Amino acid sequence: MKKTMIAALVVATAAAGFTVARADQGDDKGFGGRHGRRGPDQAQLLEKFDANHNGVLDPEEKAAAKAEWESHRKERQAKLLEKFDTNHNGTIDPEERQAMQAQREARRAEMLKKYDTDGDGKLSDSEREALRKDMRAQHQERENR
């Protein structure tokens, strides 16, 4: 029992030290950062939903943010169903999912063709930045409609 407690303490201390070291290096996003995560960052959420301007989202403000996110999610889901649910059963079946994947791959190929200016088959940092710039402009244009 004593050995287990000591081992747990050592692991906890090491994890805390690792977290502090990452914070000292300017990495304040934790272990996972924002990899694979979409959506607004904390500052954007505060700007939009912090009604009392106290610098944190209170439960009511969090509920408002979550409600908006759910609304957008349902809109996106409805658009996907409208576009790919060919048998109109309310779900995306394996065949329909394959159609989605084929369209996604075609879009990737189109993007690569357009933005891979050096023709090496992948996007460099500058090519990726050009893609992002165009995507931001398109997104802004859609929001202004």
Tab-separated table of C-alpha atoms in Angstrom:
chain	number	residue	atom	x	y	z
A	1	MET	CA	0.000	0.000	0.000
A	2	LYS	CA	2.812	2.378	0.938
A	3	LYS	CA	4.623	1.665	-2.354
A	4	THR	CA	1.441	2.371	-4.311
A	5	MET	CA	0.986	5.714	-2.557
A	6	ILE	CA	4.617	6.673	-3.218
A	7	ALA	CA	4.302	5.670	-6.891
A	8	ALA	CA	1.100	7.704	-7.264
A	9	LEU	CA	2.769	10.704	-5.641
A	10	VAL	CA	5.760	10.432	-7.982
A	11	VAL	CA	3.487	10.254	-11.039
A	12	ALA	CA	1.393	13.215	-9.855
A	13	THR	CA	4.508	15.283	-9.165
A	14	ALA	CA	5.953	14.458	-12.593
A	15	ALA	CA	2.692	15.386	-14.321
A	16	ALA	CA	2.517	18.675	-12.424
A	17	GLY	CA	6.127	19.438	-13.328
A	18	PHE	CA	5.444	18.691	-16.986
A	19	THR	CA	2.429	21.002	-16.987
A	20	VAL	CA	4.417	23.821	-15.359
A	21	ALA	CA	7.249	23.318	-17.851
A	22	ARG	CA	4.806	23.589	-20.747
A	23	ALA	CA	3.310	26.752	-19.263
A	24	ASP	CA	6.793	28.233	-18.897
A	25	GLN	CA	7.368	27.587	-22.596
A	26	GLY	CA	4.292	29.615	-23.457
A	27	ASP	CA	2.111	26.609	-24.246
A	28	ASP	CA	-1.052	27.446	-22.350
A	29	LYS	CA	-3.294	25.113	-24.327
A	30	GLY	CA	-2.685	22.018	-22.219
A	31	PHE	CA	-1.735	18.610	-23.466
A	32	GLY	CA	-3.893	18.569	-26.573
A	33	GLY	CA	-3.822	22.203	-27.622
A	34	ARG	CA	-6.478	22.936	-30.242
A	35	HIS	CA	-5.461	20.081	-32.537
A	36	GLY	CA	-8.541	18.704	-34.218
A	37	ARG	CA	-10.847	21.161	-32.506
A	38	ARG	CA	-12.858	23.688	-34.420
A	39	GLY	CA	-14.743	26.675	-33.249
A	40	PRO	CA	-14.068	29.894	-31.438
A	41	ASP	CA	-11.280	30.256	-28.951
A	42	GLN	CA	-11.807	31.438	-25.387
A	43	ALA	CA	-11.359	35.130	-26.223
A	44	GLN	CA	-13.977	34.935	-28.959
A	45	LEU	CA	-16.401	33.168	-26.641
A	46	LEU	CA	-15.903	35.808	-23.954
A	47	GLU	CA	-16.359	38.622	-26.444
A	48	LYS	CA	-19.612	37.181	-27.701
A	49	PHE	CA	-21.211	35.663	-24.592
A	50	ASP	CA	-19.729	37.380	-21.501
A	51	ALA	CA	-22.756	39.627	-20.989
A	52	ASN	CA	-21.640	40.978	-17.598
A	53	HIS	CA	-18.027	41.459	-18.786
A	54	ASN	CA	-16.473	39.773	-15.741
A	55	GLY	CA	-13.967	37.797	-17.815
A	56	VAL	CA	-15.573	34.372	-17.276
A	57	LEU	CA	-18.606	32.639	-18.668
A	58	ASP	CA	-21.196	32.230	-15.960
A	59	PRO	CA	-23.620	29.281	-16.168
A	60	GLU	CA	-26.252	31.329	-18.021
A	61	GLU	CA	-23.652	32.597	-20.503
A	62	LYS	CA	-22.332	29.060	-21.023
A	63	ALA	CA	-25.879	27.887	-21.649
A	64	ALA	CA	-26.331	30.588	-24.293
A	65	ALA	CA	-23.063	29.590	-25.986
A	66	LYS	CA	-24.038	25.926	-25.915
A	67	ALA	CA	-27.507	26.676	-27.302
A	68	GLU	CA	-26.000	28.597	-30.209
A	69	TRP	CA	-23.496	25.818	-30.884
A	70	GLU	CA	-26.292	23.214	-30.851
A	71	SER	CA	-28.327	25.330	-33.237
A	72	HIS	CA	-25.403	25.548	-35.692
A	73	ARG	CA	-24.761	21.814	-35.333
A	74	LYS	CA	-28.373	21.013	-36.173
A	75	GLU	CA	-28.236	23.326	-39.197
A	76	ARG	CA	-25.083	21.595	-40.464
A	77	GLN	CA	-26.642	18.179	-39.888
A	78	ALA	CA	-29.791	19.192	-41.763
A	79	LYS	CA	-27.704	20.413	-44.706
A	80	LEU	CA	-25.777	17.128	-44.800
A	81	LEU	CA	-28.988	15.126	-44.726
A	82	GLU	CA	-30.526	17.282	-47.437
A	83	LYS	CA	-27.503	16.789	-49.647
A	84	PHE	CA	-26.538	13.146	-49.020
A	85	ASP	CA	-29.555	11.300	-47.565
A	86	THR	CA	-30.717	10.012	-50.932
A	87	ASN	CA	-33.178	7.462	-49.517
A	88	HIS	CA	-34.631	10.082	-47.110
A	89	ASN	CA	-34.546	7.851	-44.016
A	90	GLY	CA	-33.094	10.574	-41.789
A	91	THR	CA	-29.636	9.009	-41.421
A	92	ILE	CA	-26.497	8.763	-43.490
A	93	ASP	CA	-26.160	5.117	-44.542
A	94	PRO	CA	-22.828	3.518	-45.517
A	95	GLU	CA	-23.426	4.095	-49.246
A	96	GLU	CA	-24.310	7.734	-48.603
A	97	ARG	CA	-21.239	8.079	-46.388
A	98	GLN	CA	-19.121	6.788	-49.281
A	99	ALA	CA	-20.617	9.496	-51.487
A	100	MET	CA	-19.696	12.083	-48.844
A	101	GLN	CA	-16.155	10.749	-48.697
A	102	ALA	CA	-15.844	10.747	-52.495
A	103	GLN	CA	-16.967	14.373	-52.610
A	104	ARG	CA	-14.499	15.260	-49.833
A	105	GLU	CA	-11.640	13.586	-51.719
A	106	ALA	CA	-12.615	15.371	-54.936
A	107	ARG	CA	-12.621	18.681	-53.054
A	108	ARG	CA	-9.178	17.942	-51.616
A	109	ALA	CA	-7.844	17.141	-55.072
A	110	GLU	CA	-9.356	20.378	-56.385
A	111	MET	CA	-7.735	22.358	-53.558
A	112	LEU	CA	-4.389	20.698	-54.126
A	113	LYS	CA	-4.571	21.466	-57.832
A	114	LYS	CA	-5.404	25.110	-57.134
A	115	TYR	CA	-2.998	25.838	-54.251
A	116	ASP	CA	-0.042	23.471	-54.819
A	117	THR	CA	1.892	26.028	-56.839
A	118	ASP	CA	5.202	24.158	-56.732
A	119	GLY	CA	3.566	20.903	-57.865
A	120	ASP	CA	5.098	18.684	-55.173
A	121	GLY	CA	1.790	17.039	-54.280
A	122	LYS	CA	1.440	18.666	-50.861
A	123	LEU	CA	0.810	22.122	-49.473
A	124	SER	CA	3.752	24.048	-48.097
A	125	ASP	CA	3.280	26.605	-45.327
A	126	SER	CA	2.924	29.466	-47.806
A	127	GLU	CA	0.497	27.495	-49.988
A	128	ARG	CA	-1.518	26.536	-46.917
A	129	GLU	CA	-1.627	30.178	-45.839
A	130	ALA	CA	-2.965	31.192	-49.259
A	131	LEU	CA	-5.688	28.566	-48.856
A	132	ARG	CA	-6.546	29.849	-45.374
A	133	LYS	CA	-6.704	33.422	-46.624
A	134	ASP	CA	-9.162	32.469	-49.355
A	135	MET	CA	-11.228	30.366	-46.923
A	136	ARG	CA	-11.435	33.256	-44.457
A	137	ALA	CA	-12.576	35.571	-47.234
A	138	GLN	CA	-15.250	33.091	-48.346
A	139	HIS	CA	-16.409	32.608	-44.764
A	140	GLN	CA	-16.600	36.363	-44.225
A	141	GLU	CA	-18.536	36.755	-47.457
A	142	ARG	CA	-21.079	34.120	-46.324
A	143	GLU	CA	-21.489	35.824	-42.948
A	144	ASN	CA	-22.163	39.188	-44.602
A	145	ARG	CA	-25.066	37.823	-46.678
